[in-house]
Coordinates of C-alpha atoms and ligand atoms in Angstrom, one line a residue:
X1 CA -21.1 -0.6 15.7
X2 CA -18.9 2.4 15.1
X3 CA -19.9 5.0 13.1
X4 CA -17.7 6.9 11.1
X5 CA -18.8 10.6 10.9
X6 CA -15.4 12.3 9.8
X7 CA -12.6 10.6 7.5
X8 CA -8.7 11.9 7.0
X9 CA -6.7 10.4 3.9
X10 CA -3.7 10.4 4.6
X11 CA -2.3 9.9 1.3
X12 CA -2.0 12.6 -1.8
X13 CA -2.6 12.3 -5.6
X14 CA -4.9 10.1 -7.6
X15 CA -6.0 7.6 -4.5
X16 CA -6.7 10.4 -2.3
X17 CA -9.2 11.9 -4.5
X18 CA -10.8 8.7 -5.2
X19 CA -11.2 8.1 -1.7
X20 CA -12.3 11.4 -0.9
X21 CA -14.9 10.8 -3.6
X22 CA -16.6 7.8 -1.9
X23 CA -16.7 9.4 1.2
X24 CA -18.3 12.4 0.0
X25 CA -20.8 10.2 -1.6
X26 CA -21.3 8.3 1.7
X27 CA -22.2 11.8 3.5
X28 CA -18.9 11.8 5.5
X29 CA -17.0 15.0 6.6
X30 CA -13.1 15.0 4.7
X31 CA -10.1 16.3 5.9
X32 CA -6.8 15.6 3.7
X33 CA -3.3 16.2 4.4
X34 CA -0.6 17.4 2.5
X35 CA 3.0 18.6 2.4
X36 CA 4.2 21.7 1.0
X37 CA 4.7 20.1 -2.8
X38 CA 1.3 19.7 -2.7
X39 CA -0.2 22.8 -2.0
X40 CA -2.6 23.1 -5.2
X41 CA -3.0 19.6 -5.5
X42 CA -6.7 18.6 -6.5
X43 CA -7.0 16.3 -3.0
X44 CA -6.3 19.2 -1.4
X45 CA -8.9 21.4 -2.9
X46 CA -11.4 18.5 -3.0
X47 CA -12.1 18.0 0.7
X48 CA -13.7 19.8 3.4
X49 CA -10.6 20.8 5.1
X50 CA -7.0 20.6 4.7
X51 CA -4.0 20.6 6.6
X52 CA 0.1 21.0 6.0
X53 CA 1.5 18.1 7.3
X54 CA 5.3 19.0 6.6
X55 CA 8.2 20.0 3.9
X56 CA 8.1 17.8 0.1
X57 CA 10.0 14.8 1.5
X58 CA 7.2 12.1 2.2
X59 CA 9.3 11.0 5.7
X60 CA 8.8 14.7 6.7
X61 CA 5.2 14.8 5.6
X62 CA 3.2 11.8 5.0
X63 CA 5.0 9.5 6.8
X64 CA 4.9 11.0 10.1
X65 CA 2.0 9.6 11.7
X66 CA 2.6 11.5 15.0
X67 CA 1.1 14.5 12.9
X68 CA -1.1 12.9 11.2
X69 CA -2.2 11.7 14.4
X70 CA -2.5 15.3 16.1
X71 CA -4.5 17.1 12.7
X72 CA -7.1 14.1 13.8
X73 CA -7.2 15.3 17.2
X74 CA -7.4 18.9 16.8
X75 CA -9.7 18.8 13.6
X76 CA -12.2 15.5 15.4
X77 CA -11.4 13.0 12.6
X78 CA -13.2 9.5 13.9
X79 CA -10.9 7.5 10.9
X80 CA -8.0 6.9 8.4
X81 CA -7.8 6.0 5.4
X82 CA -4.4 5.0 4.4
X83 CA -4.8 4.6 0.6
X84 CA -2.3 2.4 -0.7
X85 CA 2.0 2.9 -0.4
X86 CA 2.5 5.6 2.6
X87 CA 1.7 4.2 6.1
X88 CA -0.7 2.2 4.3
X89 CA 1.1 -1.2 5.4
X90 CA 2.7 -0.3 8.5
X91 CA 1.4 -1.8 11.7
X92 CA 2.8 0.4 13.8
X93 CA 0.8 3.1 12.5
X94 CA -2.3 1.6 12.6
X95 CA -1.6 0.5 15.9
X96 CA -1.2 4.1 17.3
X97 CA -4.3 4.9 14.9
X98 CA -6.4 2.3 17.2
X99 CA -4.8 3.3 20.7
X100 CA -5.6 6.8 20.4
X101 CA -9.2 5.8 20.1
X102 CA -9.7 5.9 15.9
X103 CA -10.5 3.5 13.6
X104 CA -8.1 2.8 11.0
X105 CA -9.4 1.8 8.0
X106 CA -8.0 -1.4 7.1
X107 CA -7.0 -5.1 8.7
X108 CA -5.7 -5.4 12.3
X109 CA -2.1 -4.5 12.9
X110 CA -1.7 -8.3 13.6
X111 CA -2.7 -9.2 10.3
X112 CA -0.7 -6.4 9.1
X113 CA 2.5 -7.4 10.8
X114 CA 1.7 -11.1 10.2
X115 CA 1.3 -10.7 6.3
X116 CA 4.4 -7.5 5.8
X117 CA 6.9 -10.0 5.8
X118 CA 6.5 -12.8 3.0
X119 CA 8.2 -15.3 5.2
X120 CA 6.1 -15.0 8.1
X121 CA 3.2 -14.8 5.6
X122 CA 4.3 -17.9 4.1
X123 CA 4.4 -19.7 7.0
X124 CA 1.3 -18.5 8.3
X125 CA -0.7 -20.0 5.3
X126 CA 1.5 -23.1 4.9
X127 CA -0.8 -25.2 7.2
X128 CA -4.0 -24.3 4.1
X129 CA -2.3 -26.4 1.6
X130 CA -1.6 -23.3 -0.1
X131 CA 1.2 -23.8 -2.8
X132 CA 4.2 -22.2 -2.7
X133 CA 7.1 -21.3 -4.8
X134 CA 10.0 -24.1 -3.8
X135 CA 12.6 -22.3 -1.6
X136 CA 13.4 -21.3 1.6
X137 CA 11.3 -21.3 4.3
X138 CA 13.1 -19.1 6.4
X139 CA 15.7 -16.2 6.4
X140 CA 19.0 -17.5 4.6
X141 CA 22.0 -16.3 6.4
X142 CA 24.3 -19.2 6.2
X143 CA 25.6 -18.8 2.6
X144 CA 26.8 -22.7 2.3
X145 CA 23.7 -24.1 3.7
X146 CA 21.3 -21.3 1.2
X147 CA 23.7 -22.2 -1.6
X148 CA 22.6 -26.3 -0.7
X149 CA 19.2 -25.2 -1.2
X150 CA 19.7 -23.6 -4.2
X151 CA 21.4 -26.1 -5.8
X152 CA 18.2 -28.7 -4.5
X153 CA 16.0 -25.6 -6.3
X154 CA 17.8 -25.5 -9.4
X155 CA 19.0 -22.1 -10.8
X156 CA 18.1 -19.9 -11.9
X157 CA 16.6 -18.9 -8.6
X158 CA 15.9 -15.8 -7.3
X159 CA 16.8 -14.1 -4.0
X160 CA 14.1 -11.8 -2.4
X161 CA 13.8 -9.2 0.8
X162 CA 11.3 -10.1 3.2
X163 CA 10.2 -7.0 3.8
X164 CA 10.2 -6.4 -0.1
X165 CA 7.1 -4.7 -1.6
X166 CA 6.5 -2.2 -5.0
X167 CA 9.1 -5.1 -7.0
X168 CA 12.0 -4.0 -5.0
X169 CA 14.6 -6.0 -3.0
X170 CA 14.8 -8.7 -5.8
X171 CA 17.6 -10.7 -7.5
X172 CA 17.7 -12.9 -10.2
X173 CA 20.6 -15.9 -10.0
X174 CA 21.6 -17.1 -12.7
X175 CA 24.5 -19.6 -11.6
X176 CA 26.3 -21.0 -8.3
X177 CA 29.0 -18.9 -8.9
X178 CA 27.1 -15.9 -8.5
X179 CA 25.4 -16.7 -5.5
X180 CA 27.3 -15.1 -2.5
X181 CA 27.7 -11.9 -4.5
X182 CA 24.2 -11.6 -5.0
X183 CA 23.3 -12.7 -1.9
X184 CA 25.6 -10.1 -0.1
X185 CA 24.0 -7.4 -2.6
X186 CA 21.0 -8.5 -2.2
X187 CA 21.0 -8.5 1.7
X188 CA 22.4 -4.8 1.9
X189 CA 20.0 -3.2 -0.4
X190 CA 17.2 -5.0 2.4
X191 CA 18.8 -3.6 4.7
X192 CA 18.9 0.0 3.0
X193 CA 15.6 -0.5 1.1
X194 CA 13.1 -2.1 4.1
X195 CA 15.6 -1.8 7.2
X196 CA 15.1 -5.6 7.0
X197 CA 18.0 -7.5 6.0
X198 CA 16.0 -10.8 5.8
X199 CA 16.2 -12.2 2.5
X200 CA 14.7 -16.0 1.1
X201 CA 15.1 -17.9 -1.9
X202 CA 12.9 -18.7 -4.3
X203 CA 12.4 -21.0 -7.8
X204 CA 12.7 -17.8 -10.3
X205 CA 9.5 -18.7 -12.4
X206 CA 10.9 -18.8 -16.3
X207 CA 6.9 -17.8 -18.1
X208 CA 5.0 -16.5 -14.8
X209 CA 1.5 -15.0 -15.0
X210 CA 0.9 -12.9 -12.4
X211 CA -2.6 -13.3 -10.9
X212 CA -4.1 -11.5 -7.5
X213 CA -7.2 -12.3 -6.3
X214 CA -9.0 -9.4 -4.3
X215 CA -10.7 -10.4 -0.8
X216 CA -12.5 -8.8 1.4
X217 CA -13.6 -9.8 4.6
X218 CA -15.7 -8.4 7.9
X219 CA -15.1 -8.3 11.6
X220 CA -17.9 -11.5 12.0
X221 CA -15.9 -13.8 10.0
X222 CA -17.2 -13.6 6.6
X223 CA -14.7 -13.4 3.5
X224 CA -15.7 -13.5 0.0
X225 CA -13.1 -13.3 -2.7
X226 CA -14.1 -10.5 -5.9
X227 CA -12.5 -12.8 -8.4
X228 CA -8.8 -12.0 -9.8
X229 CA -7.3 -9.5 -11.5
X230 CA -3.9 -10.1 -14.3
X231 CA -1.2 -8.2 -13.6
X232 CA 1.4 -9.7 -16.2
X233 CA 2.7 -6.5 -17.8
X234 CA 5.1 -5.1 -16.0
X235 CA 8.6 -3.2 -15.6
X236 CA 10.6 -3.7 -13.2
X237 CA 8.7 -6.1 -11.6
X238 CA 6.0 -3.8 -11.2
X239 CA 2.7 -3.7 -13.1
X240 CA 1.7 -1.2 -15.9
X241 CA -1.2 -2.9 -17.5
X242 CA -4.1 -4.9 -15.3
X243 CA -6.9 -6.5 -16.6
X244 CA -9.8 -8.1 -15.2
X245 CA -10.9 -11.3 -15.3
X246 CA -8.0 -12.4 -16.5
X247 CA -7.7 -14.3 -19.9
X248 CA -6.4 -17.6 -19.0
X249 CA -8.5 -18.5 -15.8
X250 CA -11.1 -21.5 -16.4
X251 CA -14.2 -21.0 -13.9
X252 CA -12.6 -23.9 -12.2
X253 CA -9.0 -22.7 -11.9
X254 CA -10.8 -19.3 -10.7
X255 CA -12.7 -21.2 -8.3
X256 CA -9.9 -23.1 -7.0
X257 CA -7.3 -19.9 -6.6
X258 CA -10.3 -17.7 -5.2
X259 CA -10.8 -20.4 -2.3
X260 CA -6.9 -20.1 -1.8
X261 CA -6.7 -16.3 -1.5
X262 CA -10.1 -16.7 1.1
X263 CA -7.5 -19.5 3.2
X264 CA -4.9 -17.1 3.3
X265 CA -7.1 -14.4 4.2
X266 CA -8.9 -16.6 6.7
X267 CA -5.3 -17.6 8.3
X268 CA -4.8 -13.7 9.4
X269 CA -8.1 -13.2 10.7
X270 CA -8.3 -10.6 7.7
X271 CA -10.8 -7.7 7.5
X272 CA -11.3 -5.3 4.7
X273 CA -9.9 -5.3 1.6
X274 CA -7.1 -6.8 1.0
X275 CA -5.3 -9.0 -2.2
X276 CA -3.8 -12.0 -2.6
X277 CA -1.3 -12.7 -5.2
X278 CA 0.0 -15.7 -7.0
X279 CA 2.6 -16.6 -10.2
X280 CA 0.7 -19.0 -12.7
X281 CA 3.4 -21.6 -14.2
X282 CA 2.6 -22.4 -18.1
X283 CA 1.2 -25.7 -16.8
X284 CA -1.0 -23.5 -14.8
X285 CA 0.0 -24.4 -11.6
X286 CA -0.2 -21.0 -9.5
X287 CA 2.5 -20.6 -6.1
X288 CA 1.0 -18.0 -3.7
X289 CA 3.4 -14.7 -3.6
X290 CA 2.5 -12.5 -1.0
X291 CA -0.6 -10.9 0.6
X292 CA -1.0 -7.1 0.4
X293 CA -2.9 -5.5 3.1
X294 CA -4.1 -2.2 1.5
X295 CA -6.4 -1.1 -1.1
X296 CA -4.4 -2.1 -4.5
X297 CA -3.6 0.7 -7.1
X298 CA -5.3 -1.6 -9.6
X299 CA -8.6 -2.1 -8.0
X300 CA -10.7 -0.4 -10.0
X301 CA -10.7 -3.1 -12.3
X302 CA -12.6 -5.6 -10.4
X303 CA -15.2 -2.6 -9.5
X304 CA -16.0 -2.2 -12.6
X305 CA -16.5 -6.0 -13.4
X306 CA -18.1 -6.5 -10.3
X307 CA -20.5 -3.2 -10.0
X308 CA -18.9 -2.9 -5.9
X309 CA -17.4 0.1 -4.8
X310 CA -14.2 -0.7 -2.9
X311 CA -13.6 2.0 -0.4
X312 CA -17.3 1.8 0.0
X313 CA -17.0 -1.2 1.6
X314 CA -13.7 -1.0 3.1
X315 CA -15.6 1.8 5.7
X316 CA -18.5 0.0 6.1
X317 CA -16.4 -3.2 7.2
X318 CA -14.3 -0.5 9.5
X319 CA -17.6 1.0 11.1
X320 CA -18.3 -3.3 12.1
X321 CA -21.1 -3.7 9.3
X322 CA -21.4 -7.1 8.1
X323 CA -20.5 -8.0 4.3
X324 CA -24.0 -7.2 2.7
X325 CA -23.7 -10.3 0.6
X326 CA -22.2 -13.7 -0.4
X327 CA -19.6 -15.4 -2.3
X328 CA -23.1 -17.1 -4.2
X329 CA -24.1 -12.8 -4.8
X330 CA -21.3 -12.1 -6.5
X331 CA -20.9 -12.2 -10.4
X332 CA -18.4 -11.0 -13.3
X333 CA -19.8 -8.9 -15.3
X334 CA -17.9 -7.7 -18.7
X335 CA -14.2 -6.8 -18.8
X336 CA -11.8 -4.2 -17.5
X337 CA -8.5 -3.0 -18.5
X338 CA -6.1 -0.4 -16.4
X339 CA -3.1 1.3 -18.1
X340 CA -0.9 3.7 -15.1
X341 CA -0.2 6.6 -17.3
X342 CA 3.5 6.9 -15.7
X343 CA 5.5 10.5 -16.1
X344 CA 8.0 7.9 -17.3
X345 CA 9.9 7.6 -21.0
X346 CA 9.6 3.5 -22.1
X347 CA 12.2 4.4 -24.8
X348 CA 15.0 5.1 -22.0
X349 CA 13.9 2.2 -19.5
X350 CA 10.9 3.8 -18.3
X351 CA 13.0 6.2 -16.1
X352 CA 10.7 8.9 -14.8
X353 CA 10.2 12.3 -17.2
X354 CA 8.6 14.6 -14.6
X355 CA 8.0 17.9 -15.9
X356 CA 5.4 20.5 -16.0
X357 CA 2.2 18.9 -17.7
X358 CA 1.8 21.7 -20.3
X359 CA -1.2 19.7 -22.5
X360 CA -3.8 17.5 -20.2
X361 CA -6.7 17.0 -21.5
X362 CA -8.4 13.4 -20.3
X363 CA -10.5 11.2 -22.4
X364 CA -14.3 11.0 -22.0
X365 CA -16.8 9.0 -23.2
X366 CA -19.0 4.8 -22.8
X367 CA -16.9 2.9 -20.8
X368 CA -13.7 5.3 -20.0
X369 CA -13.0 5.7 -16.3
X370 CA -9.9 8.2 -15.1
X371 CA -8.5 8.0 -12.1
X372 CA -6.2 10.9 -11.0
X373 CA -4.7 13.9 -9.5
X374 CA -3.8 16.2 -12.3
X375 CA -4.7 19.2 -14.0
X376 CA -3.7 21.2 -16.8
X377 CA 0.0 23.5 -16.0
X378 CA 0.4 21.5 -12.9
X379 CA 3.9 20.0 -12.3
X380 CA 4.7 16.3 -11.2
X381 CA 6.7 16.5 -8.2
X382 CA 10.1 14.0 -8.3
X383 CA 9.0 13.6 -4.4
X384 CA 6.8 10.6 -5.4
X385 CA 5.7 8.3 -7.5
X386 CA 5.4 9.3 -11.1
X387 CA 2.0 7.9 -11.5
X388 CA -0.1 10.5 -13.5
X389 CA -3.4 8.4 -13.9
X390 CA -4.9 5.3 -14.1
X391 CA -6.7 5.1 -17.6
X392 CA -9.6 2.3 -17.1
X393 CA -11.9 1.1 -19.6
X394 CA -14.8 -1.6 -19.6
X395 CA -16.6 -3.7 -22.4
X396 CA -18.7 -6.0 -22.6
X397 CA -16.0 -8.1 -23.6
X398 CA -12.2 -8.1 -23.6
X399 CA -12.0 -6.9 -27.5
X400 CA -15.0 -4.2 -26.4
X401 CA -12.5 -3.0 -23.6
X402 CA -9.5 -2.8 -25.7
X403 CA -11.2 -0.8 -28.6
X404 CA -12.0 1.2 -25.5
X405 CA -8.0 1.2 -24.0
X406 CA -7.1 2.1 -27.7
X407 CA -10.0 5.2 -28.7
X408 CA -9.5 6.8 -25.0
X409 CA -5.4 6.8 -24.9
X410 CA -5.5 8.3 -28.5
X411 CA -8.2 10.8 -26.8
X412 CA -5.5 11.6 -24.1
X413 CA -3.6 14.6 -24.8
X414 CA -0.2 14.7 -22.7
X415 CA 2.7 17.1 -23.6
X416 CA 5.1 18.3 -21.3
X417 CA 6.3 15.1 -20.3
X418 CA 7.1 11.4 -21.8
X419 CA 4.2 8.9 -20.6
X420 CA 3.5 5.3 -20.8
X421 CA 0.8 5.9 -23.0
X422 CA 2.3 5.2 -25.9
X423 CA 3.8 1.7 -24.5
X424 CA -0.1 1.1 -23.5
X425 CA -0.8 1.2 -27.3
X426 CA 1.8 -0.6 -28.4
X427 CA 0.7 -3.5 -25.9
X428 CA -2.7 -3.5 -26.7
X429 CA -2.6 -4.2 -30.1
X430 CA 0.4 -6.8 -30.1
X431 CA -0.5 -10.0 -30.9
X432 CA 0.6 -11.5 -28.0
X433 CA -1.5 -9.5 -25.7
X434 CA -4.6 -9.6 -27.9
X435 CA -4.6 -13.1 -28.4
X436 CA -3.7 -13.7 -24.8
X437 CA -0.6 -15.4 -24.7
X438 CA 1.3 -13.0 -22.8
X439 CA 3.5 -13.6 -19.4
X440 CA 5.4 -11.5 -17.0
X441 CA 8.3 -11.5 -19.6
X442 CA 6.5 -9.3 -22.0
X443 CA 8.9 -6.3 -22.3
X444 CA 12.0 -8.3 -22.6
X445 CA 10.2 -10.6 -25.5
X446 CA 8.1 -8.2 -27.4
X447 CA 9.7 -4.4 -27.1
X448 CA 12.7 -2.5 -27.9
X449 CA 13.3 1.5 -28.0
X450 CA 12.6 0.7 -31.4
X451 CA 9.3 -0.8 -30.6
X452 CA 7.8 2.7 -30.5
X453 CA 9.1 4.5 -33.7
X454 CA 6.7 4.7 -36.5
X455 CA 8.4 2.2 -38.8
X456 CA 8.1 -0.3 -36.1
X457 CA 4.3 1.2 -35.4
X458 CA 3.1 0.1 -38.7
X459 CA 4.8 -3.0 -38.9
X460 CA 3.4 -4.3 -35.6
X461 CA 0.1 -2.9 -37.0
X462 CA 0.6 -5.2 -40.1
X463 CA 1.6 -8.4 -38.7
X464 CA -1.7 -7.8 -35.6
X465 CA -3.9 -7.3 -38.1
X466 CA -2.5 -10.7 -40.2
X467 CA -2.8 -12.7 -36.8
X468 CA -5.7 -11.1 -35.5
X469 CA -7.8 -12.2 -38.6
X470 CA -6.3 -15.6 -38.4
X471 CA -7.2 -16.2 -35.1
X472 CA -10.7 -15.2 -36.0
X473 CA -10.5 -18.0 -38.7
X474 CA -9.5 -20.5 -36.4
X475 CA -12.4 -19.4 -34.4
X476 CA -14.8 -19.6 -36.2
X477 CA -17.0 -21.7 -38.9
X478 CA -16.1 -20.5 -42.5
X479 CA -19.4 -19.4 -42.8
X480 CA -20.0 -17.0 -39.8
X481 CA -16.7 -15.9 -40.4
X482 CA -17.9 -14.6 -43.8
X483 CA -21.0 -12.9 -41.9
X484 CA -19.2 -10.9 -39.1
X485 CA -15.9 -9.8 -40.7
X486 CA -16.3 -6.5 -41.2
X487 CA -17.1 -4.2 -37.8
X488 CA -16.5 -6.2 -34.6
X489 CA -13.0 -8.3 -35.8
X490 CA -9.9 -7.7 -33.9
X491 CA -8.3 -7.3 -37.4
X492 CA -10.6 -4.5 -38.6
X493 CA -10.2 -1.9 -35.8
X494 CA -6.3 -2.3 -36.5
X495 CA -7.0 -1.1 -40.1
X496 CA -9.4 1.4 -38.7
X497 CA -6.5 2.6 -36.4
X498 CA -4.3 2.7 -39.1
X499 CA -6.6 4.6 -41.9
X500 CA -7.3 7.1 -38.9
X501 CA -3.5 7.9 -38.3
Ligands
ADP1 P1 0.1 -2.7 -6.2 O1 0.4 -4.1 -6.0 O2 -0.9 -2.0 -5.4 O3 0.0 -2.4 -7.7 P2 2.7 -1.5 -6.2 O4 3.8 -2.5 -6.1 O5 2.6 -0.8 -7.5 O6 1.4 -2.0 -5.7 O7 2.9 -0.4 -5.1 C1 1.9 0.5 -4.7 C2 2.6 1.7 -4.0 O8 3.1 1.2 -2.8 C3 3.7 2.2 -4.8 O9 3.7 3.6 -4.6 C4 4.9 1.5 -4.2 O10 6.1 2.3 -4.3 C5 4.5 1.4 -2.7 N1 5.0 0.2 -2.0 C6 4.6 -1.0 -2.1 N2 5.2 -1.8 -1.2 C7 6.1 -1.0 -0.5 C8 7.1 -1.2 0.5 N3 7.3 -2.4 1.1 N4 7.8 -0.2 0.9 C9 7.6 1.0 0.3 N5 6.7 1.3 -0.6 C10 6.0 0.3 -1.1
ADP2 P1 6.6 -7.1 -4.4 O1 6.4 -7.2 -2.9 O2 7.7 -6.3 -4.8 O3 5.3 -6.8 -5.1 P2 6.2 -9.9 -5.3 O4 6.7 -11.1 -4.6 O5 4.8 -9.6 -5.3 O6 7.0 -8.6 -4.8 O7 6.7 -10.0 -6.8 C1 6.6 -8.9 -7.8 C2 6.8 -9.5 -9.2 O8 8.1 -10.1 -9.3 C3 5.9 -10.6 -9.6 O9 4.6 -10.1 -10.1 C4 6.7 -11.3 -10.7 O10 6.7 -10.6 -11.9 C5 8.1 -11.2 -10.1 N1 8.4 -12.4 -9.3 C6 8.2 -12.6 -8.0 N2 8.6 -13.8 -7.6 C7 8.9 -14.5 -8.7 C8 9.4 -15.8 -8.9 N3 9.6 -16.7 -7.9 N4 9.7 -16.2 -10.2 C9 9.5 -15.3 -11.2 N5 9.1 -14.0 -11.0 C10 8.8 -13.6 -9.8
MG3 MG1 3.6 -8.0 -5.0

């Protein structure tokens, strides 16, 4: 066994603080890197050391790996963690990481490399009896032959980038006649995007859920699965609300995808943590997606329904130790929501708003969990990504965990800047979201610029408070109905919400 005594992040922001935090918890020496944007950032202050890695731009600072590399050398750092986005998922890096003697905190650079590109990843797991989205199973670059397919497919279908990740590299065809210009498009921005130019087709999904299940395996061949986690509300293909366990999944279903994601993670020889992610149809079928190799942004959700702390066990895996339990251990206990407070305005497409953060004041309180990088006066850099915070709650139950979502983002005191906060409210108190019936498609079918204006506010509030005590009726015997109307119902906390504004 390997023991780590001395840990670098190299990442910035909200993950490298949480990192930081486990570590220190674990006794470990810190060191965190940073560029020059970043000079009073609260990573920076939070561990034991610091270094300067290089100028704002993140391929002049923390993407250079040689440097990284040479602060581990000079300062004796015996590991990296990569966080998530970065070098995170870059085999390469944790390739160097392991020949110059240091353990890199995450799967192999095989696994890495195996499970970067969808279509070798797709491949990889086809031999499982994993399902798959119909498409291609290779890199289209005949344009007759990929239209064939996608005439067999039926449009609309939907071309993708290999090396895609973070919802980019994706495009949505409609009809034959738009194919080759798409294609062509869609190939260049691969190419620009990824340095890839390797693009697929797939079935474009009409009503997908999107649900990830988070595995995490050890270097003696164990790998448990911490259940899934629903990603469905997003923008721009990328998510803004999580929730864990999801509201759909029958213990069966869950059963049945969990021992998917432990096949696919089984068919890269996977160690650490690491998620799996599928697209539920409305029939319920689910089509495996991709596999990310990194610690997800959303994974404080399943920590807090599962009581396991991730990074925690991402080093002990790295140091060799053996999974300290079984798939049998392992329960769900309560619910968990995540809202990413973006610097970003939802009524002008969600286009970043960074700014100085004049008002910050975080939420506190039962069951609120905030994950940042943030103070009061600080500026958000337009170097990286306009995440502010991740705002978790956790309930006993789903409607426990939204009356949480709800109290703690009207506890939250942002000004400065335009935030997805608002939008997080909006969401969870739509009907479709409270009563579950929700898909990918939730911004196109459910909000406007409108959807945030006050005389829009109320009128959502009416109509959720109308469904939510209907659905309670449908739910339950007229009698008991009678009996628990007033405090816990979905429909009173609306009117609560409303009498409080
Ligand atoms: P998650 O699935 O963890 O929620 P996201 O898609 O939100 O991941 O991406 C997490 C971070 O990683 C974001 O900062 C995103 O921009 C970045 N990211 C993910 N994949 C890639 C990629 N292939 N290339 C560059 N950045 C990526
Ligand atoms: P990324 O690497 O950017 O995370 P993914 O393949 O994981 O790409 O897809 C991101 C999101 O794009 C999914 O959560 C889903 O909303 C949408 N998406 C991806 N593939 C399909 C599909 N075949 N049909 C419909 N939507 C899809
Ligand atoms: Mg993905």
């Amino acid at each position: 066994m390997k023991k780590i005594t001395k840990l670098l992040v190299a990442n910035r922001g909200e993950i490298a603080l949480r990192v930081l935090r486990s570590a220190k918890e674990m006794g470990l020496k810190t060191v965190a890197i940073y560029s020059e944007a970043d000079r009073n950032a609260l990573h920076v202050r939070y561990a034991d050391e610091a270094v300067c890695v290089g100028p704002p731009a993140s391929a002049q600072s923390y993407l250079r790996g040689d440097k990284i590399l040479e602060v581990c050398r000079e300062l004796g750092v015996d590991a990296i963690h990569p966080g998530y986005g970065f070098l995170s998922e870059n085999a390469a890096f944790a390739r160097m990481v392991k020949e110059a003697g240091l353990i890199f905190v995450g799967p192999s650079p095989e696994a890495m490399e195996l499970m970067g590109s969808k279509l070798a990843a797709k491949q990889a797991v086809s031999q499982y009896g994993i399902p798959m989205v119909p498409g291609t199973e290779e890199a289209i670059s005949d344009v007759e032959a990929a239209k064939q397919i996608a005439r067999e497919v039926g449009f609309p279908i939907l071309i993708k980038a290999s090396a895609g990740g973070g919802g980019k590299g994706m495009r949505i065809v409609n009809a034959e006649a738009d194919f080759e210009e798409q294609m062509q498009l869609a190939v260049n921005e691969a190419v620009s995007a990824f340095g890839d130019g390797a693009v697929f087709i797939e079935k474009y999904i009409g009503s997908p859920r999107h649900i990830e299940i988070q595995v995490l395996g050890d270097e003696h061949g164990h790998i448990v699965h911490l259940f899934e986690r629903e990603c469905s509300i997003q923008r721009r293909h990328q998510k803004v609300i999580e929730e864990a366990p999801s509201s759909v999944l029958t213990p069966e279903l869950r059963a049945r995808m969990g021992q998917c994601a432990v096949d696919v993670a089984r068919a890269c020889d996977y160690t650490g943590a690491g998620t799996v992610e599928f697209l539920l149809d409305e029939n319920h079928n689910f089509y495996f997606l991709e596999m990310n190799t990194r610690l997800q942004v959303e994974h404080p959700v399943t920590e807090q329904i599962t009581g396991l702390d991730l990074v925690k066990e991402q080093i002990r895996v790295a140091e060799g130790q053996p999974l300290p339990f079984t798939q049998e251990d392992l329960t769900i206990t309560g619910h968990a929501l995540e809202l990413r407070v973006y610097a970003e305005d939802p009524q002008n497409n969600f286009l970043p708003d960074i700014g100085t953060l004049t008002t910050y004041v975080r939420p506190q309180g039962p069951g609120v969990r905030v994950d940042d990088g943030f103070e009061q006066g600080m500026d958000i850099p337009i170097y990286y990504d306009p995440m502010i915070a991740k705002l978790v709650t956790f309930g006993k139950d789903r409607q426990e965990a939204i009356e949480r979502m709800l109290r703690a983002i009207d506890e939250y005191q942002i000004t400065g800047i335009e935030t997805t906060l608002g939008f997080g409210r909006y969401v969870l108190q739509h009907p479709a979201f409270v009563s579950g019936h929700f898909d990918t498609n939730f911004i196109r079918d459910h909000f406007t610029v409108d959807s945030l204006k006050p005389a829009a506010v109320e009128a959502e509030h009416k109509l959720a408070a109308v469904l939510g005590a209907m659905l309670l009726l449908e739910k339950k015997t007229p009698t008991s109905a009678a009996q628990d109307a007033p405090a816990t119902t979905g429909s009173a906390w609306k009117r609560n919400r409303l009498g409080s504004r």
